């Protein structure tokens, strides 16, 4: 049968080729049109019109030709061809010289290779007619097409497979499942080679397919997912509209039966029992219960609720969306002493109910849950449960951040101690008072390094550290403006030598590590050392950027090829901080379009371009400052030497204050008597008897004693005061000449006591230097403190008596 069909096909093919060749022969009919004429024709050279020479039509060639000889395609011919072989025919384009060959003399075209229309449907070529002697074109080059004729050699194919479709269970007959489509590579415009019809090979008892559209539909109404959840259906596609001899292909379609909510939920048990300690915090999960449902997907989604009033108050039921379990949690704090057992009624119902299946029964169920409360020793509880504190980053070490409080809920009400879990604060940035719970800073804070700190605070009973409660505390470091703004990058810019005033050189921006609540606002200006430059200007754009423009006409690289422009950036504070950045501007050579050609690298600071007058004024100021410093140092040194010279003559420095009694005769180190002795060195006293007899002018001295006799100042005409007079006059002259020395208000001399006192003097000095007849034996009864004094006077008196005798 197949061999007969093949023979029939080849017979039809040969017949078609014969008809085509006859059509090509008929194309030799002449048509009026432009032509090239014979080579060398004067009319041709003059541009006159001649009769058109090209005569042909569209060519066809059958695909999949298996003959041994080249397949004749067609013939090109010019009516100027007289058959003498003077015209040479050539072709160019797609396949010329490889797939298609042309006879240069006759213009016959043959195909030398087997063609496939599914790979290429047509070929575009160009034909030329040339003079064989001069190789000049006799006709204008013309384009023609060789079209590949289709045969039914491609079977339908399902290109989008594998196919997977779905349909809900219990769907009515004729419910559309999906559509399949087969593609045929044959030419749909020629014959029935590409006309496809569909049919079901396997699964026809449950599904059907539309022969023209390929839509698969249900054939029964009792598809049950719980019985069978998928079907394998084989669909066949046949070309030639399903006629005998057509080619076919098949594919397998997997049809999944989707679920509908046709089964209610059911609890496996009618009672569940759980236990929980009384210290369980609110939200603690006590247990889980689950109602079973034969459905799948969202049809098993359930909601659980507590039905009794007691359970609603103490417990909460939520649904785990992943497992569809009822999670029973504590809603209020439990107390073993108040109630030991709680009973809760839990109800389960489907979230999505299909109204088509309501008549199957109620889609809900109930169960009882008994919760037993266990008695435990409760740890301290934090009150209030605030977990956020704030502190300024410039807070001093030891500043209080906040106070956290915890209480023992037991009736014993044990004292609570606090601590910080150091695993959450390894750097010990914060400390806590163990008794009060006050949290203080332990180190200097820096928001730019760490803006948030998460620490864990521990509260425990003072006598039972195993009862520990933990509270997470988040400490936010509030920002203060402690970082100055800085240029975003080390900016560099270039300016052409022929730049004009006002030309934009560069736009700069800054960064600031601080984060003020009102946002950043930066102010730009030239640094003080660059305010006098006449080369560039800085414009604050008011959007936290600034633009640098030229301020003069043209630059000269030979004079200066680099400018360093210091820019002062100030933030909005408070307090306002600033920093100075430098913009490097290079003077470059540019072409006529402004493109930079070359730049040098020698740097000059903008501030160095100050005017000569400004530089001279700056040097003069520095010189004046140096002179002032030297003058002050000279005056201080002169004043110091002047005071040192006067120290030896200033009587105020020789005044000895002696208004304390001291420690008695045994205290020999309380006062330095050498200071008194060094004031004057008198070898004798002129004309004074020291209160002795009238004949004595020189006081008696004990050569063996270390005590020096001091003069007794009495009113005597023989005393010489010229020394004091000269000293006073010299001081007055110095005070008049030196205006910086304050004058003395008065000068008083206390060199003598005046008239005699009714009370006799106890001075050992005066008594020793006189020949008094007084009896000092009573000094022996004054105690041990005056023992040495009594020995001196009584011993001296005894010596005098022996001398008189």
XYZ file of C-alpha atoms in Angstrom, residues 76-795:
720
model
C 15.994 32.792 -18.786
C 16.155 34.330 -22.251
C 16.581 37.689 -23.898
C 14.914 38.478 -27.219
C 18.209 40.024 -28.309
C 19.662 36.539 -28.301
C 19.904 35.418 -31.960
C 21.166 31.973 -31.043
C 24.715 32.560 -32.236
C 26.214 32.146 -28.752
C 27.296 35.800 -28.476
C 25.341 36.292 -25.245
C 26.516 34.813 -21.965
C 23.911 34.236 -19.221
C 24.957 34.351 -15.540
C 23.146 34.329 -12.189
C 24.080 35.490 -8.701
C 22.428 35.483 -5.287
C 21.233 32.768 -2.905
C 22.519 29.332 -3.993
C 23.964 30.569 -7.293
C 26.836 28.378 -8.389
C 26.164 25.779 -5.660
C 22.509 24.825 -5.564
C 21.524 26.381 -8.876
C 23.596 26.195 -12.101
C 22.866 28.015 -15.381
C 23.876 27.165 -18.929
C 25.735 30.277 -20.157
C 24.558 29.795 -23.717
C 20.972 28.598 -23.389
C 20.044 30.186 -20.019
C 18.671 26.891 -18.609
C 18.708 26.696 -14.792
C 19.019 23.365 -12.951
C 18.935 22.454 -9.227
C 21.820 20.215 -8.204
C 20.885 19.596 -4.558
C 17.913 18.196 -2.686
C 15.827 21.070 -1.283
C 13.643 21.185 1.846
C 10.806 23.713 1.936
C 10.595 23.462 5.732
C 14.119 24.841 5.929
C 13.863 27.472 3.147
C 10.769 28.301 1.132
C 12.289 30.387 -1.675
C 15.555 31.678 -3.104
C 16.183 35.169 -4.518
C 18.626 35.423 -7.443
C 19.699 38.013 -10.054
C 20.219 37.354 -13.761
C 22.630 39.091 -16.127
C 23.046 38.936 -19.919
C 26.531 39.971 -21.109
C 28.328 40.244 -24.401
C 30.638 37.279 -24.595
C 33.341 39.323 -26.327
C 33.343 42.530 -24.251
C 31.677 41.228 -21.079
C 29.401 44.264 -21.101
C 25.829 44.079 -19.857
C 23.336 43.824 -22.661
C 20.300 43.921 -20.380
C 19.745 45.551 -17.008
C 20.328 43.110 -14.125
C 16.994 41.640 -13.019
C 15.887 39.810 -9.847
C 13.795 36.641 -9.869
C 12.565 34.087 -7.279
C 12.749 30.287 -7.253
C 10.041 28.944 -4.950
C 10.302 25.481 -3.366
C 7.100 23.483 -3.946
C 5.782 21.610 -0.855
C 4.943 17.883 -0.535
C 3.447 16.130 2.514
C 6.640 15.000 4.153
C 6.178 16.328 7.722
C 3.923 14.755 10.349
C 2.066 16.877 12.934
C 3.967 17.512 16.129
C 2.867 18.688 19.599
C 5.515 21.303 20.268
C 4.186 22.520 23.633
C 4.214 19.154 25.370
C 4.267 17.558 27.804
C 0.744 18.694 28.579
C -0.650 18.862 32.110
C -4.202 19.942 32.710
C -6.626 19.955 35.605
C -10.337 19.763 36.249
C -12.301 19.950 39.479
C -13.826 16.771 40.833
C -17.579 16.268 40.408
C -17.526 18.585 37.368
C -20.462 18.203 34.937
C -20.121 16.452 31.565
C -18.536 18.617 28.893
C -16.419 20.707 31.246
C -13.409 22.029 29.348
C -10.109 20.724 30.692
C -7.500 22.205 28.336
C -6.556 22.595 24.675
C -3.754 20.874 22.801
C -2.393 22.012 19.456
C -0.227 20.209 16.908
C 1.916 21.978 14.337
C 2.605 20.697 10.782
C 5.676 22.050 8.998
C 4.112 21.565 5.546
C 2.760 24.479 3.512
C -0.748 25.327 4.781
C -1.543 27.190 1.545
C -0.942 24.197 -0.708
C -3.206 21.199 -0.504
C -4.225 19.465 2.751
C -0.732 18.631 3.935
C -1.053 20.915 6.971
C -4.744 20.312 7.846
C -4.760 18.519 11.244
C -7.572 16.680 13.088
C -7.500 15.344 16.690
C -8.736 12.140 18.310
C -8.409 10.255 21.650
C -6.382 7.071 21.617
C -6.494 6.258 25.355
C -8.831 7.542 28.102
C -11.883 7.984 25.938
C -14.130 6.576 28.692
C -13.500 9.687 30.843
C -12.533 12.433 28.344
C -13.208 13.559 24.770
C -11.369 15.903 22.378
C -12.716 18.255 19.722
C -11.358 17.064 16.371
C -10.800 20.577 15.004
C -9.849 22.699 18.028
C -8.107 20.113 20.222
C -10.141 21.085 23.318
C -10.329 18.217 25.853
C -13.563 17.899 27.832
C -14.935 15.612 30.551
C -17.045 12.654 29.427
C -18.468 11.721 32.871
C -19.770 13.690 35.892
C -18.584 11.508 38.787
C -14.860 12.177 38.800
C -13.791 11.844 42.454
C -10.377 13.028 43.577
C -10.433 10.855 46.678
C -10.842 7.798 44.359
C -8.388 8.764 41.583
C -6.562 12.054 41.482
C -5.051 11.921 37.940
C -5.571 10.438 34.451
C -3.242 9.826 31.497
C -4.954 10.604 28.149
C -3.274 9.998 24.738
C -4.270 12.475 21.999
C -3.448 11.873 18.303
C -3.142 14.523 15.550
C -3.425 13.473 11.837
C -2.744 15.686 8.764
C -4.413 15.494 5.317
C -7.633 16.212 7.311
C -7.530 12.643 8.575
C -7.688 11.109 5.081
C -6.006 7.922 4.116
C -2.269 8.411 3.652
C -2.017 11.296 6.102
C 0.806 11.440 8.633
C 0.111 11.549 12.409
C 1.720 12.255 15.771
C 0.567 11.752 19.358
C 1.141 13.126 22.838
C 0.211 12.184 26.385
C -1.861 14.607 28.424
C -1.806 14.352 32.221
C -5.099 15.517 33.708
C -5.049 16.231 37.452
C -8.336 16.076 39.353
C -8.455 19.071 41.685
C -10.190 19.037 45.020
C -13.462 20.649 46.075
C -14.642 21.069 49.633
C -16.967 18.094 49.847
C -15.700 16.661 53.180
C -16.315 18.266 56.634
C -13.623 18.488 59.412
C -13.633 15.933 62.242
C -11.622 15.791 65.556
C -10.064 12.350 66.140
C -10.669 12.720 69.927
C -13.467 14.245 71.950
C -11.164 15.350 74.814
C -7.566 16.556 75.111
C -5.544 17.258 78.284
C -2.630 19.703 78.682
C -0.711 21.250 81.601
C 1.104 24.554 82.000
C 3.075 26.218 84.781
C 1.576 29.260 86.405
C 4.571 31.426 85.449
C 3.981 30.887 81.757
C 3.907 34.368 80.158
C 1.023 35.551 78.041
C 1.281 34.016 74.588
C 2.820 30.742 75.762
C 1.568 27.819 73.675
C -0.091 25.157 75.846
C -0.804 22.569 73.168
C -2.126 21.805 69.703
C -5.182 19.956 68.444
C -6.142 19.234 64.849
C -9.325 18.273 63.051
C -8.890 15.881 60.123
C -10.221 16.691 56.633
C -10.090 14.374 53.596
C -9.840 17.327 51.253
C -6.583 18.975 50.202
C -5.307 22.467 49.600
C -7.365 25.422 50.705
C -10.345 23.142 51.273
C -8.578 21.897 54.410
C -8.027 25.433 55.688
C -9.791 25.740 59.012
C -10.499 28.304 61.649
C -10.672 27.404 65.326
C -12.491 29.273 68.054
C -13.252 28.953 71.776
C -16.946 28.469 72.426
C -17.257 28.776 76.241
C -16.960 32.065 78.179
C -14.318 30.850 80.638
C -12.037 29.690 77.881
C -12.444 32.931 75.918
C -11.243 34.927 78.926
C -8.174 32.893 79.833
C -7.054 31.261 76.577
C -6.726 32.059 72.910
C -6.938 29.695 69.945
C -5.149 30.479 66.678
C -4.697 28.475 63.481
C -1.289 27.415 62.241
C -1.522 28.181 58.527
C 1.141 25.589 57.682
C -0.229 22.597 59.616
C -3.884 23.678 60.039
C -3.617 22.946 63.762
C -5.327 24.803 66.566
C -2.679 26.409 68.797
C -3.949 27.039 72.332
C -2.073 29.879 74.062
C -2.315 31.707 77.395
C -4.263 34.944 77.059
C -4.147 36.074 80.699
C -1.652 35.325 83.482
C -2.418 32.089 85.301
C -2.462 31.661 89.080
C -2.255 28.241 90.654
C -3.605 29.530 93.962
C -6.757 30.888 92.243
C -7.659 27.983 89.919
C -5.903 24.724 89.210
C -7.908 23.349 86.213
C -9.511 25.146 83.249
C -11.921 23.593 80.707
C -12.000 24.937 77.137
C -14.409 23.995 74.296
C -12.704 24.305 70.883
C -14.650 24.311 67.611
C -13.233 23.697 64.104
C -14.917 24.796 60.891
C -13.868 25.038 57.253
C -12.772 28.454 56.124
C -14.147 28.039 52.599
C -17.511 26.320 52.255
C -18.825 25.380 48.796
C -22.573 26.105 48.721
C -23.058 23.262 46.215
C -22.250 20.718 48.912
C -23.996 22.200 51.944
C -26.569 19.442 51.787
C -23.843 16.903 52.558
C -23.847 17.970 56.267
C -22.463 20.550 58.708
C -18.849 21.517 58.025
C -17.789 21.967 61.712
C -16.895 19.874 64.808
C -16.127 20.438 68.560
C -13.818 18.965 71.216
C -13.021 19.607 74.931
C -9.567 20.681 76.168
C -8.662 20.428 79.913
C -5.733 22.640 81.062
C -4.037 21.909 84.415
C -2.049 24.736 86.088
C 1.208 23.711 87.840
C 2.636 25.551 90.854
C 6.220 26.898 90.571
C 8.483 29.434 92.241
C 8.173 32.453 89.988
C 11.127 34.613 88.965
C 11.004 38.412 89.170
C 8.858 40.258 86.653
C 9.931 43.423 84.867
C 7.613 46.382 85.296
C 6.858 48.253 83.151
C 7.930 46.150 80.174
C 9.476 49.085 78.250
C 12.465 47.970 76.200
C 13.652 51.257 74.681
C 15.932 53.900 76.192
C 17.717 56.877 74.693
C 20.899 58.702 75.617
C 22.909 61.503 74.029
C 26.195 60.405 72.505
C 28.052 63.161 74.386
C 26.859 61.889 77.780
C 29.654 61.621 80.329
C 30.788 58.296 81.676
C 28.522 57.378 84.571
C 25.476 59.232 83.212
C 22.162 57.539 83.961
C 20.476 56.173 80.835
C 17.351 54.889 82.561
C 16.062 52.709 85.353
C 14.619 49.244 84.911
C 12.445 47.699 87.603
C 11.542 44.102 88.443
C 9.454 42.685 91.292
C 9.111 39.219 92.800
C 5.511 38.070 92.166
C 5.617 35.497 94.974
C 4.045 36.280 98.332
C 7.489 36.230 99.957
C 8.461 39.236 97.786
C 12.192 38.554 97.859
C 14.548 41.443 97.057
C 15.721 41.598 93.450
C 19.239 42.040 92.116
C 20.125 43.241 88.624
C 22.905 42.466 86.187
C 23.746 42.807 82.501
C 24.325 39.736 80.379
C 27.881 40.479 79.294
C 27.551 38.281 76.236
C 25.326 41.053 74.873
C 27.688 43.821 76.060
C 31.173 42.417 75.717
C 32.797 45.863 75.586
C 31.121 46.887 78.875
C 29.699 50.049 77.388
C 26.945 50.072 80.009
C 26.762 49.206 83.690
C 23.801 48.621 85.982
C 23.317 49.235 89.674
C 22.697 45.815 91.197
C 20.243 47.189 93.754
C 18.346 49.973 91.968
C 18.448 48.774 88.349
C 19.823 52.138 87.148
C 21.633 51.737 83.842
C 24.619 54.068 83.411
C 27.219 54.583 80.727
C 30.482 52.773 81.272
C 32.407 54.183 78.326
C 32.333 57.175 76.031
C 29.595 56.747 73.411
C 29.875 57.380 69.696
C 26.763 57.209 67.534
C 28.807 57.078 64.353
C 30.442 53.865 65.558
C 27.297 52.215 66.973
C 23.943 53.962 66.869
C 22.036 51.203 68.643
C 22.937 48.855 71.468
C 20.933 45.758 72.313
C 21.629 44.423 75.770
C 19.952 41.865 77.983
C 19.193 42.774 81.598
C 18.959 40.023 84.216
C 16.763 40.217 87.306
C 17.131 37.549 89.971
C 16.094 36.897 93.523
C 18.749 37.970 95.981
C 18.756 34.599 97.794
C 18.024 32.383 94.793
C 19.959 33.243 91.678
C 18.376 30.388 89.768
C 15.178 32.436 89.493
C 16.306 34.737 86.724
C 14.271 36.862 84.373
C 15.651 38.386 81.202
C 14.589 41.525 79.424
C 15.925 42.771 76.110
C 16.739 46.459 76.210
C 17.366 48.569 73.139
C 19.388 51.717 73.770
C 19.366 54.344 71.076
C 22.310 56.733 70.887
C 21.013 60.187 70.003
C 23.148 62.136 67.600
C 24.956 65.344 68.422
C 26.829 67.403 65.910
C 30.389 66.281 66.644
C 31.705 65.567 63.162
C 32.575 68.342 60.732
C 31.539 68.064 57.104
C 34.171 66.955 54.636
C 34.530 67.026 50.879
C 33.119 63.847 49.402
C 36.331 63.104 47.476
C 39.701 64.770 46.886
C 38.319 66.804 44.028
C 40.428 67.677 41.026
C 39.361 69.889 38.123
C 40.836 71.240 34.935
C 40.518 74.639 33.291
C 41.520 75.585 29.776
C 44.037 78.328 29.199
C 41.500 80.216 27.103
C 38.692 79.908 29.690
C 36.286 82.829 29.925
C 35.036 84.501 33.145
C 32.041 82.781 34.722
C 32.829 79.393 33.210
C 31.811 76.414 35.413
C 34.866 74.449 36.476
C 33.523 71.878 38.924
C 30.628 71.085 41.238
C 31.525 69.808 44.685
C 29.548 68.057 47.393
C 30.300 67.069 50.978
C 29.594 64.214 53.377
C 28.870 64.356 57.092
C 28.859 61.389 59.444
C 26.245 63.050 61.623
C 22.528 62.587 60.944
C 20.548 65.590 62.215
C 16.803 65.115 62.489
C 16.113 68.139 60.299
C 18.508 66.924 57.604
C 21.841 68.241 56.464
C 22.346 71.834 55.380
C 25.834 72.860 54.357
C 27.267 76.291 53.620
C 30.202 76.806 51.288
C 32.683 79.656 51.135
C 36.281 80.156 50.251
C 38.731 79.718 53.119
C 40.151 82.972 54.578
C 43.515 82.404 52.949
C 41.837 82.307 49.514
C 39.373 85.180 49.800
C 41.734 87.571 47.983
C 42.247 85.366 44.952
C 41.135 86.812 41.625
C 41.120 83.575 39.677
C 38.104 81.583 40.853
C 34.808 82.146 42.652
C 32.655 79.779 44.682
C 28.840 79.782 44.421
C 26.717 78.053 47.052
C 23.861 76.431 45.094
C 21.789 75.997 48.307
C 21.251 72.281 47.687
C 24.297 71.119 49.673
C 26.507 71.548 46.628
C 28.657 74.392 45.380
C 29.950 75.407 41.967
C 33.417 76.762 41.163
C 33.595 79.321 38.321
C 36.438 81.167 36.672
C 36.805 84.812 37.597
C 39.196 86.081 34.993
C 39.892 85.853 31.280
C 42.350 83.121 30.378
C 45.252 81.419 32.204
C 48.918 80.891 31.392
C 50.473 77.519 32.140
C 53.953 79.008 31.920
C 53.220 81.312 34.868
C 51.195 78.863 36.978
C 49.748 75.518 35.953
C 48.105 74.350 39.203
C 45.906 76.201 41.685
C 44.974 74.840 45.106
C 41.652 76.363 46.108
C 40.870 75.927 49.851
C 37.107 75.645 50.463
C 35.500 76.092 53.874
C 32.416 73.941 54.520
C 30.171 74.640 57.531
C 27.220 72.531 58.649
C 24.007 73.776 60.259
C 24.894 72.562 63.769
C 24.245 73.063 66.534
C 27.032 73.668 67.190
C 28.140 74.554 63.701
C 31.289 72.658 62.692
C 33.508 73.310 59.731
C 36.406 71.887 57.817
C 38.568 73.031 54.952
C 39.080 70.958 51.836
C 41.235 71.668 48.831
C 40.161 71.645 45.202
C 43.070 71.084 42.844
C 42.599 72.996 39.591
C 45.026 72.294 36.765
C 45.561 74.652 33.856
C 45.526 72.613 30.671
C 45.950 73.175 27.018
C 42.743 72.608 25.072
C 41.792 72.427 21.417
C 39.241 74.633 19.702
C 36.374 72.427 20.930
C 37.451 72.702 24.577
C 38.855 69.147 24.788
C 41.847 68.869 27.141
C 45.109 68.065 25.368
C 47.820 68.245 28.063
C 48.325 69.404 31.654
C 51.389 70.134 33.807
C 51.776 69.205 37.477
C 53.597 72.054 39.265
C 51.486 73.246 42.228
C 51.036 76.764 43.523
C 48.830 77.685 46.426
C 46.164 80.272 45.680
C 47.073 82.177 48.810
C 50.566 82.673 47.395
C 49.129 84.970 44.760
C 48.535 87.763 47.285
C 49.458 91.254 46.207
C 52.898 92.687 47.191
C 51.256 95.273 49.459
C 49.442 92.552 51.397
C 52.639 90.550 51.789
C 54.525 93.623 53.080
C 51.753 94.385 55.576
C 51.848 90.774 56.781
C 55.630 90.909 57.287
C 55.394 94.218 59.183
C 52.793 92.738 61.558
C 55.012 89.745 62.237
C 58.010 92.029 62.907
C 56.007 94.179 65.332
C 54.919 91.086 67.246
C 58.526 89.917 67.557
C 59.676 93.333 68.839
C 56.877 93.446 71.416
C 57.778 89.981 72.708
C 61.460 90.928 73.041
C 60.584 94.212 74.799
C 58.349 92.459 77.311
C 61.039 89.894 78.071
C 63.657 92.674 78.545
C 61.409 94.657 80.907
C 60.664 91.595 82.969
C 64.348 90.754 83.282
C 65.282 94.365 84.195
C 62.490 94.585 86.749
C 63.558 91.301 88.289
C 67.191 92.430 88.639
C 66.026 95.781 90.061
C 63.964 94.062 92.720
C 66.833 91.735 93.531
C 69.167 94.706 94.072
C 66.695 96.365 96.399
C 66.104 93.235 98.490
C 69.288 93.884 100.474
C 68.251 97.478 101.297
C 64.527 97.166 101.815
C 63.864 97.395 105.543
C 60.558 95.614 105.181
C 62.341 92.369 104.386
C 64.305 92.663 107.713
C 61.305 92.866 109.986
C 61.157 89.726 112.118
C 57.780 88.881 113.587
C 58.198 87.352 116.985
C 54.873 87.229 118.779
C 54.750 83.605 119.939
C 56.043 82.344 123.246
C 57.496 79.120 121.879
C 58.159 75.865 123.648
C 60.253 77.069 126.631
C 63.838 76.589 127.399
C 63.906 73.075 125.947
C 62.645 74.256 122.525
C 65.871 75.235 120.788
C 64.684 74.815 117.170
C 61.339 76.674 117.129
C 62.914 79.887 115.786
C 66.051 80.673 113.873
C 67.817 83.246 115.973
C 70.474 83.745 113.325
C 68.035 85.961 111.444
C 68.118 88.398 114.373
C 71.832 88.168 114.769
C 72.561 88.806 111.097
C 70.766 92.177 110.989
C 73.470 94.118 112.806
C 76.907 93.284 113.939
C 77.775 95.575 116.824
C 81.127 95.035 118.479
C 80.218 97.674 121.018
C 77.445 100.107 121.933
C 78.200 103.752 121.811
C 77.371 105.776 124.887
C 74.615 103.428 126.201
C 74.661 101.839 129.615
C 71.812 99.572 128.857
C 70.021 100.485 132.014
C 73.095 99.781 134.174
C 75.244 102.062 136.275
C 76.279 105.485 135.074
C 79.842 104.588 134.540
C 79.486 101.712 132.148
C 79.560 102.383 128.411
C 80.300 98.834 127.184
C 78.038 95.916 128.122
C 79.639 92.971 129.784
C 79.830 89.866 127.589
C 80.478 86.216 128.282
C 83.157 85.044 125.831
C 82.149 81.412 126.267
C 78.508 82.059 125.334
C 77.187 81.835 121.678
C 74.608 84.544 122.323
C 75.343 87.905 120.626
C 74.523 91.046 122.559
C 72.128 93.366 120.703
C 72.225 97.118 121.134
C 69.903 98.853 123.534
C 68.335 101.773 121.695
C 68.012 104.676 124.087
C 67.749 108.398 123.541
C 71.344 109.566 123.554
C 72.873 112.591 121.861
C 75.889 110.491 120.901
C 73.960 108.118 118.514
C 74.694 108.628 114.806
C 71.594 108.474 112.559
C 73.335 109.547 109.360
C 73.196 106.013 107.993
C 69.414 105.966 108.220
C 69.160 109.461 106.815
C 71.261 108.567 103.762
C 69.204 105.399 103.219
C 65.910 107.272 103.396
C 67.101 109.999 101.018
C 68.325 107.420 98.519
C 64.973 105.632 98.612
C 63.087 108.860 98.072
C 65.220 109.670 94.997
C 64.621 106.195 93.536
C 60.885 106.485 94.138
C 60.821 109.902 92.409
C 62.714 108.607 89.368
C 60.932 105.236 88.957
C 57.256 105.891 88.353
C 56.449 102.141 88.344
C 57.395 101.744 92.052
C 54.564 102.717 94.434
C 55.690 105.193 97.118
C 55.726 104.340 100.834
C 53.043 106.112 102.797
C 55.071 106.507 106.006
C 58.260 105.447 107.670
C 58.369 104.853 111.421
C 61.263 103.827 113.566
C 60.751 101.470 116.486
C 64.364 101.417 117.683
C 63.576 102.310 121.335
C 60.747 101.796 123.745
C 60.415 105.284 125.154
C 60.021 106.047 128.882
C 60.534 103.388 131.537
C 57.661 101.001 132.217
C 56.417 100.565 135.767
C 56.717 96.839 135.268
C 60.317 95.674 135.137
C 61.400 93.980 131.914
C 62.045 90.241 131.818
C 64.380 90.466 128.842
C 67.364 88.283 129.428
C 69.313 90.333 126.926
C 68.850 93.610 128.730
C 69.429 92.059 132.148
C 72.580 90.312 131.059
C 74.060 93.518 129.694
C 73.473 95.469 132.952
C 74.787 95.401 136.435
C 71.340 95.123 138.139
C 71.076 94.248 141.775
C 67.755 92.415 141.224
C 67.276 88.996 142.802
C 66.185 86.381 140.265
C 66.001 83.470 142.649
C 62.230 83.411 142.328
C 62.613 82.107 138.771
C 63.452 78.703 140.183
C 59.864 78.277 141.330
C 58.359 78.782 137.875
C 58.670 75.194 136.863
C 60.841 73.152 134.495
C 60.153 75.431 131.500
C 62.087 78.296 133.154
C 64.758 76.115 134.699
C 67.443 77.128 132.199
C 66.533 80.814 132.469
C 66.753 80.641 136.280
C 70.122 78.912 136.006
C 71.454 81.679 133.773
C 70.419 84.544 136.030
C 71.116 82.937 139.338
C 74.503 81.757 138.069
